[in-house]
Coordinates of C-alpha atoms in Angstrom, one line a residue:
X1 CA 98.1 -53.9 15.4
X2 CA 94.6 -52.5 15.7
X3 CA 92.4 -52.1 12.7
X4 CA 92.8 -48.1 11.8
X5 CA 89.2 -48.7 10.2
X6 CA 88.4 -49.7 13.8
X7 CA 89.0 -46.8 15.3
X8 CA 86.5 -44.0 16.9
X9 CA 86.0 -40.6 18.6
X10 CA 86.0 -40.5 22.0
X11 CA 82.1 -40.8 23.4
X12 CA 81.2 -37.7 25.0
X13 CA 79.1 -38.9 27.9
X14 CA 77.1 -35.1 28.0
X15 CA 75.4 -35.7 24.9
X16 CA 72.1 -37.3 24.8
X17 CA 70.9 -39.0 21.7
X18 CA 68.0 -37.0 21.4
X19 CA 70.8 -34.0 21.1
X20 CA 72.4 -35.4 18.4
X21 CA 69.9 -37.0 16.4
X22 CA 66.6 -34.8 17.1
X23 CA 63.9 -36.2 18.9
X24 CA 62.7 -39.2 19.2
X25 CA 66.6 -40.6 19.1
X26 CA 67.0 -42.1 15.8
X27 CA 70.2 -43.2 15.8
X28 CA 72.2 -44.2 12.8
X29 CA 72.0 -47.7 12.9
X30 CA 68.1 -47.1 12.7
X31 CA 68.5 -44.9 10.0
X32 CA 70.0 -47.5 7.8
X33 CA 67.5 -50.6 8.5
X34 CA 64.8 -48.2 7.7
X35 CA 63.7 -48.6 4.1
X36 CA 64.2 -45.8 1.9
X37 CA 62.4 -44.4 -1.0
X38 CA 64.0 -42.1 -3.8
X39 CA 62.3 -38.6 -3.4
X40 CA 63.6 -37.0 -6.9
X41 CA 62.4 -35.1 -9.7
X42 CA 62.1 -38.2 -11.4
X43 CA 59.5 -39.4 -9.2
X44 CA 57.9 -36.7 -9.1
X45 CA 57.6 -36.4 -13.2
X46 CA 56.2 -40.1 -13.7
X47 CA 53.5 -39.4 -11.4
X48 CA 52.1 -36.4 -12.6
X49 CA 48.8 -35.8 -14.8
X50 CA 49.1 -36.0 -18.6
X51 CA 48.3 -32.3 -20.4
X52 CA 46.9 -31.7 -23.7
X53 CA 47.7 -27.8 -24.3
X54 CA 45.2 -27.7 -27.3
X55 CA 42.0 -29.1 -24.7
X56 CA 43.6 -26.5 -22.0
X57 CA 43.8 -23.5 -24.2
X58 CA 40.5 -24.3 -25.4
X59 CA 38.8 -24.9 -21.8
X60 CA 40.8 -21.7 -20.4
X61 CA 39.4 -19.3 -23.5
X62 CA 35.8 -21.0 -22.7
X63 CA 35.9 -20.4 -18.9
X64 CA 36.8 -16.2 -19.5
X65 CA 34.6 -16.1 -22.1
X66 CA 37.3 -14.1 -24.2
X67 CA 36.3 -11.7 -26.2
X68 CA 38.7 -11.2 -29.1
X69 CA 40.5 -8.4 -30.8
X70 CA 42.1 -8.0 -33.7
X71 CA 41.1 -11.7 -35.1
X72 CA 41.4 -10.8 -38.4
X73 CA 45.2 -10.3 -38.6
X74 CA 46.8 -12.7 -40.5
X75 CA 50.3 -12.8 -43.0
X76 CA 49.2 -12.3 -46.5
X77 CA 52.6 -12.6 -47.8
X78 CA 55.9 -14.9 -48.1
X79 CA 58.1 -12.3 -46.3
X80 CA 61.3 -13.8 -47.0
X81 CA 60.1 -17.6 -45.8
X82 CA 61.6 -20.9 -46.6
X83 CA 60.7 -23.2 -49.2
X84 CA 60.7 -26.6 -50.2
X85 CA 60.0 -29.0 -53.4
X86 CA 57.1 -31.1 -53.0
X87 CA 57.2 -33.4 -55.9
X88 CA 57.1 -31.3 -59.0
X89 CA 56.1 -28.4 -56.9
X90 CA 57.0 -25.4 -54.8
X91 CA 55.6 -25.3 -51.1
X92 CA 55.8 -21.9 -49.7
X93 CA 55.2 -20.3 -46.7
X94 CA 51.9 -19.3 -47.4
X95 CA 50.7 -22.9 -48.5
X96 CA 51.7 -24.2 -45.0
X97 CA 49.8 -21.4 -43.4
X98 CA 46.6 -22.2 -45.1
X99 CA 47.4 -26.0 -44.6
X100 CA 47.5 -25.2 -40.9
X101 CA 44.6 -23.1 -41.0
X102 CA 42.4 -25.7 -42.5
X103 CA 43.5 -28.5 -39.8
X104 CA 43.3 -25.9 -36.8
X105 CA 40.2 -23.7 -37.6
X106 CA 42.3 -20.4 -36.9
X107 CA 44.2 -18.1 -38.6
X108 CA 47.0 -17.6 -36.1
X109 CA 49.0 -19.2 -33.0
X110 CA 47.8 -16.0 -30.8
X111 CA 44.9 -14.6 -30.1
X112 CA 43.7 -12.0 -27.4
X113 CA 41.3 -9.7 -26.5
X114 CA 38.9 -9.1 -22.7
X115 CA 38.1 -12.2 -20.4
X116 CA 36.6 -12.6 -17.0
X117 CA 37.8 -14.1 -13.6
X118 CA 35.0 -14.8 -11.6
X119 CA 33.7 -11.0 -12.1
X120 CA 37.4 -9.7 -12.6
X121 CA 38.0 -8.3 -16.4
X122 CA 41.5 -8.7 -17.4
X123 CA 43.4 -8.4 -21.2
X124 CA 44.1 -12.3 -22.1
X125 CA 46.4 -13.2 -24.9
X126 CA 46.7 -16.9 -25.7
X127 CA 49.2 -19.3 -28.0
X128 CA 47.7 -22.1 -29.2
X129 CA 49.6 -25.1 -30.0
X130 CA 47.3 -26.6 -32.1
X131 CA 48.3 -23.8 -34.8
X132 CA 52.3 -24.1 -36.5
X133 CA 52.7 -25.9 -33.0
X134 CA 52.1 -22.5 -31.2
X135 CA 55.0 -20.9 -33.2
X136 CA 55.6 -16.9 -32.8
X137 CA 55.9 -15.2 -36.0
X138 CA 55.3 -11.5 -36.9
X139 CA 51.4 -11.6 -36.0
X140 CA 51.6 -13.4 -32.8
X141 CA 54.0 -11.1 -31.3
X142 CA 52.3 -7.9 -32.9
X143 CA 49.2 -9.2 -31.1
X144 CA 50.9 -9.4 -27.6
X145 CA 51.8 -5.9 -28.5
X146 CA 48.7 -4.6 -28.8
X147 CA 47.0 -6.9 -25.8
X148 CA 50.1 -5.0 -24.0
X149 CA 48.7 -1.5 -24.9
X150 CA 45.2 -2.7 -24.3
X151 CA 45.9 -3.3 -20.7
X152 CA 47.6 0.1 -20.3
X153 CA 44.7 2.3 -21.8
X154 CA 42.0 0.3 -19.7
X155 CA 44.2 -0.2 -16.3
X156 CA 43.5 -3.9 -16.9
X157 CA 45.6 -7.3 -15.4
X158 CA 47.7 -8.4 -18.3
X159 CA 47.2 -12.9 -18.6
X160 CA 49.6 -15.0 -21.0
X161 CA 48.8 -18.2 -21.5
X162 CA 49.4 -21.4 -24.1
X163 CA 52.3 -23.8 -25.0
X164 CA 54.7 -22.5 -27.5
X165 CA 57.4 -24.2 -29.5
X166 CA 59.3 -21.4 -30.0
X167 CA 60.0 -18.6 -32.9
X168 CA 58.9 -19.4 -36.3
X169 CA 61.8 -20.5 -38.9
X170 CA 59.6 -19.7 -42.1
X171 CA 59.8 -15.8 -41.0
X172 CA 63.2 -15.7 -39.8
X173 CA 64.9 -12.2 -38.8
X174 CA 61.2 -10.7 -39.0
X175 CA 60.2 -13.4 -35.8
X176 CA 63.2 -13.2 -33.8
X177 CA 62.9 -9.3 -33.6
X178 CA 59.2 -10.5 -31.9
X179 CA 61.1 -11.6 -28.6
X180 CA 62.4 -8.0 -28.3
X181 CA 59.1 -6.7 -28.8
X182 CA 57.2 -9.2 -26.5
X183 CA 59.7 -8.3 -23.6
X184 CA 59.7 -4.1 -24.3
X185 CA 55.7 -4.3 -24.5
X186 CA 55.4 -6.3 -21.0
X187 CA 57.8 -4.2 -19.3
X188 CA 56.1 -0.9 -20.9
X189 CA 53.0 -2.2 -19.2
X190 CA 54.6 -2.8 -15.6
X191 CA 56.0 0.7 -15.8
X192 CA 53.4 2.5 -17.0
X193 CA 50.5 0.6 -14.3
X194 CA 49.7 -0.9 -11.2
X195 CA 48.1 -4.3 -12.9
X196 CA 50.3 -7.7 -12.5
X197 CA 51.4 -9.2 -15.5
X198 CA 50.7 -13.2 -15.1
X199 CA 52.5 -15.7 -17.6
X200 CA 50.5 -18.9 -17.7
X201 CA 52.9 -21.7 -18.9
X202 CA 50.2 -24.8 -20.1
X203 CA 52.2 -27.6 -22.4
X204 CA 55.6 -27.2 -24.3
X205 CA 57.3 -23.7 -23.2
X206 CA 60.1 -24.0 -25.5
X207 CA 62.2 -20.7 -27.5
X208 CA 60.4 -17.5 -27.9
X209 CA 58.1 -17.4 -25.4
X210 CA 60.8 -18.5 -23.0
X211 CA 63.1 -16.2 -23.3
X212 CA 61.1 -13.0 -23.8
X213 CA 57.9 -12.6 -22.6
X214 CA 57.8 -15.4 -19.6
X215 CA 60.5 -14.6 -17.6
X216 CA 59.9 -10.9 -17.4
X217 CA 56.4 -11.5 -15.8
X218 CA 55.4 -10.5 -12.5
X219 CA 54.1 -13.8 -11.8
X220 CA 54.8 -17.3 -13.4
X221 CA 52.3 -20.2 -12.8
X222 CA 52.4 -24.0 -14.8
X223 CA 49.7 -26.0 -15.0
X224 CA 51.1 -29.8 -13.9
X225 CA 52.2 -32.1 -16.9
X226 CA 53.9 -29.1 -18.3
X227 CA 57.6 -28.6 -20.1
X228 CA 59.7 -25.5 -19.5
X229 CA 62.9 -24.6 -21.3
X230 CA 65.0 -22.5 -23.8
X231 CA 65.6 -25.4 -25.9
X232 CA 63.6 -28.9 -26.0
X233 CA 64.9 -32.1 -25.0
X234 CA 65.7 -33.4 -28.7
X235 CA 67.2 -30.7 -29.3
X236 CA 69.8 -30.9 -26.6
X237 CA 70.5 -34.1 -27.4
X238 CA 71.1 -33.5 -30.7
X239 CA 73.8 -31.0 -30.4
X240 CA 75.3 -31.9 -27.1
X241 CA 75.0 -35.7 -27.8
X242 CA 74.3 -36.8 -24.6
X243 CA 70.8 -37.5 -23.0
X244 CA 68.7 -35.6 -21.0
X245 CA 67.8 -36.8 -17.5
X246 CA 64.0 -37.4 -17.6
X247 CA 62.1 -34.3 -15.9
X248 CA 65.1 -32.1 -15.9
X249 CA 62.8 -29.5 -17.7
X250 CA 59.0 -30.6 -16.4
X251 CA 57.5 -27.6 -14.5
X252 CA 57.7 -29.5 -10.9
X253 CA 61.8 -29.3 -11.4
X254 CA 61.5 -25.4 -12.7
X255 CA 59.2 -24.5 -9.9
X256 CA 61.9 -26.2 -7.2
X257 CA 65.2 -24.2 -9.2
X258 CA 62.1 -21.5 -8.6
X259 CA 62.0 -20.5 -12.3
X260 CA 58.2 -21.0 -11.6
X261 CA 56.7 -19.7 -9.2
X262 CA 53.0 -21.5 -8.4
X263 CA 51.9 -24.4 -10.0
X264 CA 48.0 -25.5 -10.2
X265 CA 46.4 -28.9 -11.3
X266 CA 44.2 -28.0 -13.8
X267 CA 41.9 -25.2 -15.8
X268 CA 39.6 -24.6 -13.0
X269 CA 42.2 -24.5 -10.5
X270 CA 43.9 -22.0 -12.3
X271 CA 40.8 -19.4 -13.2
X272 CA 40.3 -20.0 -9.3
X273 CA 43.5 -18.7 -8.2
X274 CA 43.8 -15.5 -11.2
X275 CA 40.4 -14.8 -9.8
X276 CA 41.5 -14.8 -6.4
X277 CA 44.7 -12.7 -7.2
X278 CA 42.6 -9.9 -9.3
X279 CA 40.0 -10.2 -6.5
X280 CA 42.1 -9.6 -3.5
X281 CA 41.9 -5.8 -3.2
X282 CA 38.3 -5.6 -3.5
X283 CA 37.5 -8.3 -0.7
X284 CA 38.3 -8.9 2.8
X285 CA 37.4 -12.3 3.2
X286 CA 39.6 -15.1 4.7
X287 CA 40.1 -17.9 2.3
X288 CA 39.0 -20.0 5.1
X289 CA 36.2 -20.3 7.1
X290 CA 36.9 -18.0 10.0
X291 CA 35.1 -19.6 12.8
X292 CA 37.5 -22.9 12.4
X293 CA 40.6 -20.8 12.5
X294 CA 38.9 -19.7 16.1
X295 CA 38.1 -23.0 17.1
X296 CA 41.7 -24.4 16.4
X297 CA 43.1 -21.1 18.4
X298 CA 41.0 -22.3 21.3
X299 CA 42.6 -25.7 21.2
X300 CA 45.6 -25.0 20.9
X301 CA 46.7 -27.2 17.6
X302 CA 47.1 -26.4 14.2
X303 CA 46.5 -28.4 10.6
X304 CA 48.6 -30.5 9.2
X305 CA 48.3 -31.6 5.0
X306 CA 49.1 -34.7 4.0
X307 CA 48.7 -37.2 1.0
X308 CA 50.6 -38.4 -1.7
X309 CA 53.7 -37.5 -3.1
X310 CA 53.7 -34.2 -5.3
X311 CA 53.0 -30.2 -4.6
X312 CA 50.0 -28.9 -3.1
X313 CA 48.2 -26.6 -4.4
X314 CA 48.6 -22.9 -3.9
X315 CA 44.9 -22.6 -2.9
X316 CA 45.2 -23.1 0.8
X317 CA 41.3 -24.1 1.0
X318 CA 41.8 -27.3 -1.3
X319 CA 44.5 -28.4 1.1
X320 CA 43.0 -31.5 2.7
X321 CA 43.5 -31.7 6.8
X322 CA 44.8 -35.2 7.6
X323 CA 45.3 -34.3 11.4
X324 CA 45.4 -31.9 13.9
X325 CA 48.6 -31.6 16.2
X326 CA 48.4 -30.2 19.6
X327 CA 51.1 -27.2 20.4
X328 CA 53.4 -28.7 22.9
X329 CA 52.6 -26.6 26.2
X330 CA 55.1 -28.0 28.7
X331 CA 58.9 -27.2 28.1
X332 CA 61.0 -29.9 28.0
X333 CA 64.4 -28.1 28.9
X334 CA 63.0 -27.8 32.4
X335 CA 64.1 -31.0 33.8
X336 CA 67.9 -31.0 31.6
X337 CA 70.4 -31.5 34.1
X338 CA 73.1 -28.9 32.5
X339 CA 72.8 -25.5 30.5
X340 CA 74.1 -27.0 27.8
X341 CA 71.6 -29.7 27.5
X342 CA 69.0 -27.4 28.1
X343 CA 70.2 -25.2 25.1
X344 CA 69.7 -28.4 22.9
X345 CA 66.8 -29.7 23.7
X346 CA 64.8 -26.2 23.2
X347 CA 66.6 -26.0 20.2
X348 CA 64.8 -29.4 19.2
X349 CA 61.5 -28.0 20.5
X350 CA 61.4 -24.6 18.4
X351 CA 63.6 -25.6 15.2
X352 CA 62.7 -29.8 14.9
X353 CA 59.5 -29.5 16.4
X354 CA 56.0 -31.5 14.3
X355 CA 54.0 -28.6 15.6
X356 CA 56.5 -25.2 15.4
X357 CA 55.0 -22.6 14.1
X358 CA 56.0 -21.6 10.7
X359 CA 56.0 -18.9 8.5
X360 CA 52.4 -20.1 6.2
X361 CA 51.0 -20.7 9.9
X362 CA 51.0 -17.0 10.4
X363 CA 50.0 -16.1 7.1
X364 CA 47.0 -18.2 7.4
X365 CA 46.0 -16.8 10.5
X366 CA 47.0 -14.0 11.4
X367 CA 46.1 -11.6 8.4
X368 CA 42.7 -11.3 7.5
X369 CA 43.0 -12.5 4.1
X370 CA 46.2 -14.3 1.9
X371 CA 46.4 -15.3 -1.3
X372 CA 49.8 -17.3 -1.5
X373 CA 51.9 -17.4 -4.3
X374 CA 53.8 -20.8 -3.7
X375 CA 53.4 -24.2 -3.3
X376 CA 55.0 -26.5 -0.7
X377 CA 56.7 -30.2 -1.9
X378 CA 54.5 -32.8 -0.3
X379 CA 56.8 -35.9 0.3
X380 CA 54.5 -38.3 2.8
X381 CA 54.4 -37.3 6.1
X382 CA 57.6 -34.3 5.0
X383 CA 56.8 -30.8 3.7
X384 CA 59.5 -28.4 1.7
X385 CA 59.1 -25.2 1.2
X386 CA 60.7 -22.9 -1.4
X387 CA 63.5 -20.4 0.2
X388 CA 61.0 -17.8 0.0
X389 CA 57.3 -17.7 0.5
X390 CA 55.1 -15.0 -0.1
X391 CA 51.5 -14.2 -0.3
X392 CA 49.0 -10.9 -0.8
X393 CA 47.6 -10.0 2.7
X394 CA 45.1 -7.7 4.6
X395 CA 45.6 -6.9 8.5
X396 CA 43.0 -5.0 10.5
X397 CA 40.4 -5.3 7.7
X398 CA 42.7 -2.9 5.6
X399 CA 41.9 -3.0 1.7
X400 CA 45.0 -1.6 1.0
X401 CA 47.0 -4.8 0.2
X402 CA 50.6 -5.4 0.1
X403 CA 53.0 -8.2 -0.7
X404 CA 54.0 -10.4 2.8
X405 CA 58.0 -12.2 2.1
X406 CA 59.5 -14.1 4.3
X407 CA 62.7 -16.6 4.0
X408 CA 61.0 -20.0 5.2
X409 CA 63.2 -21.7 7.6
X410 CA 62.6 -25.0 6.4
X411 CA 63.7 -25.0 3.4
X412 CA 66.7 -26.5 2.3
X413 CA 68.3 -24.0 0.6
X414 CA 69.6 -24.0 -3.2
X415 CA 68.8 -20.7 -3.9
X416 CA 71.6 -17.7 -4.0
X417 CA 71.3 -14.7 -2.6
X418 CA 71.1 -12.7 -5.9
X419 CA 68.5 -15.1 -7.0
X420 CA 66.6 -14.8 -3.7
X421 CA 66.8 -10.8 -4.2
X422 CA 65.7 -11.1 -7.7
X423 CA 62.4 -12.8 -6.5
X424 CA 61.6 -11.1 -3.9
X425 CA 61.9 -7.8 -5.7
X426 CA 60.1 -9.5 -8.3
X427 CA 57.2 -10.4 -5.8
X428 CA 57.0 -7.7 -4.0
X429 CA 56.6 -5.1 -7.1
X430 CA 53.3 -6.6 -8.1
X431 CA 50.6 -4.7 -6.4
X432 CA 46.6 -6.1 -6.8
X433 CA 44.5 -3.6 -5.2

């Protein structure tokens, strides 16, 4: 009796293995002697940069120059705080303020007041971590409030940025109702103007901050070597008992469940692309040098990133070109014998194809200016996409700018619809100009 395991489909003799297996004909058994390499979020979380949030709160307010509101507000009082017994004393809330004060030279988590991107003034309000470990009490979320109601009265951008371990204990009901108050003031201020609200996540993002006045914002961008979450690792593994898979809640996973939107290297790459964003309606400048974008028309080929493994950034002019692929100009259905292997291999050409031409290709060339807001997963000689990319563009030397969304092709998926409607609606209801 013949071996059932033994047993296989009937070969159908139209079929070319370039049909089947895309071009180039890698069949299956050269699949498997082909060494593979595990392209996870894992991976991607060992090899990213390190991140102190104290150093990049500190560079950020530095690099705006902030000009600060409101410093002097401070809590003066025990509300209704925990205490403790230290020794033969009584800690209270107050002592651990000072205490925290005298090791972090401020009086608060929060501050805010007017900064600068590259020439464009904007309301920042920043959480240090250095401070109650960038805890939100009744102060920090009054002062988002108020930076809230600043940026309404003088039609200005509205920036959050810091690292936050979520909503202070010692003040109890009196810093949870905060989260409400972060969230109503935000979404006052997208009602009531025109400006983006940005959400800069830079460290720990843990509680408070999380669940109030991040998500709501118009646009969500995490420096790399940054944590994202409700609740922090420990403490999921406290009360559910069970580990944590390492990088589950780093900002390279968020950004690819797309619970972040952009993510940027460092400081300066970051006041680079806020400029650029505030900037956009008042230029209409290509990001990249015009007469290349000719020259590479001319020939007929387009750029192609490379490098190692990680996400580019979202600044398409610190992309680095590692080669330049030619458009394919003769069809190679011509020559197929039958219309049905004709159908498959132009279906290779246009959907498989090294050099098709893909939704960022026409954003980069085709409008006369684009600010993106997304990165692309650079695995090798691979690119993914997010399900949706979008940018701010002009066309025809237009000022008036608008929000550009497409559903990328390439992706591979993992998105629902509702959750793909949610961003684009949340995309395309930021206006710059």
């Amino acid at each position: 009796m013949a071996d059932p395991r033994e047993s296989r489909e009937p070969e159908d003799h139209d079929l070319d293995v370039d049909d089947v297996f895309g071009e180039g004909g890698v069949t299956p058994d050269l699949l498997d002697r082909r060494p593979v390499k595990p392209r996870t979020v894992a991976s991607l979380y060992e090899s990213r940069p390190g991140l102190n949030p104290t150093q990049a709160v500190t560079r950020f307010m530095e690099a705006v120059n902030l000009q600060e509101r409101f410093g002097h507000l401070r809590v003066v009082d025990d509300l209704i705080g925990l205490q403790r017994r230290v020794g033969d004393t009584i800690e209270r809330y107050t002592d651990k303020l000072r205490n925290a004060e005298a090791r972090s030279g401020t009086s608060e988590s929060a501050r805010f007041g007017i900064g600068h991107f590259h020439g464009e003034r904007a309301v920042v309000y920043v959480v240090d971590w250095s401070f109650f470990a960038g805890s939100l009490g009744e102060v920090a979320g009054e002062k988002f409030v108020q930076a809230a109601e600043l940026a309404e009265r003088e039609g200005l951008p509205l920036i959050s940025m810091g690292a936050s371990s979520g909503v202070r204990q010692h003040e109890n009901v009196l810093g949870l109702v905060q989260m409400q108050r972060m969230a109503a003031a935000a979404n006052k201020f997208q009602h009531t103007t025109n400006r983006p609200y940005i959400s800069v996540l830079a460290g720990q993002v843990w509680g408070g901050m999380s669940a109030s006045a991040v998500p709501v914002a118009d646009l969500i961008v995490a420096l790399e070597g940054t944590d994202y979450g409700f609740a922090g690792r420990r403490v999921i593994e406290t009360f559910e008992g069970r580990e944590v898979p390492r990088g589950l809640q780093s900002a390279e996973a968020n950004y690819l469940d797309r619970n972040v939107d952009v993510l940027v290297k460092d400081v300066d790459e970051l006041i680079d692309f806020v400029g650029q964003v505030l900037g956009s309606g008042r230029t209409g400048n290509r990001l990249r040098v015009k007469d290349a974008d000719d020259a590479l028309a001319e020939t007929g080929s387009r750029t192609v990133t490379a490098g190692p493994e990680g996400f580019s950034a979202a600044l398409w002019e610190r992309q680095e070109v590692a080669e330049q692929v030619e458009l394919p100009r003769d069809r190679r259905d011509r020559d197929s014998a039958t219309p049905r292997d004709s159908l498959m291999a132009r279906y290779n050409e246009i959907a498989a194809g090294a050099a098709r031409l893909d939704t960022e290709y026409f954003l980069r060339h085709i409008f006369d200016g684009a600010v993106p807001f997304y990165n692309h997963v650079r695995f090798e000689d691979q690119k993914t996409y997010p399900s949706i990319i979008a940018a701010l563009a002009t066309l025809g030397g237009s000022r008036s700018w608008s929000s550009v969304t497409s559903r990328h092709t390439r992706s591979p998926g993992g998105m629902s619809a509702s959750a793909r409607r949610t961003r684009a609606r949340r995309t395309s209801s930021m206006p710059c100009a």
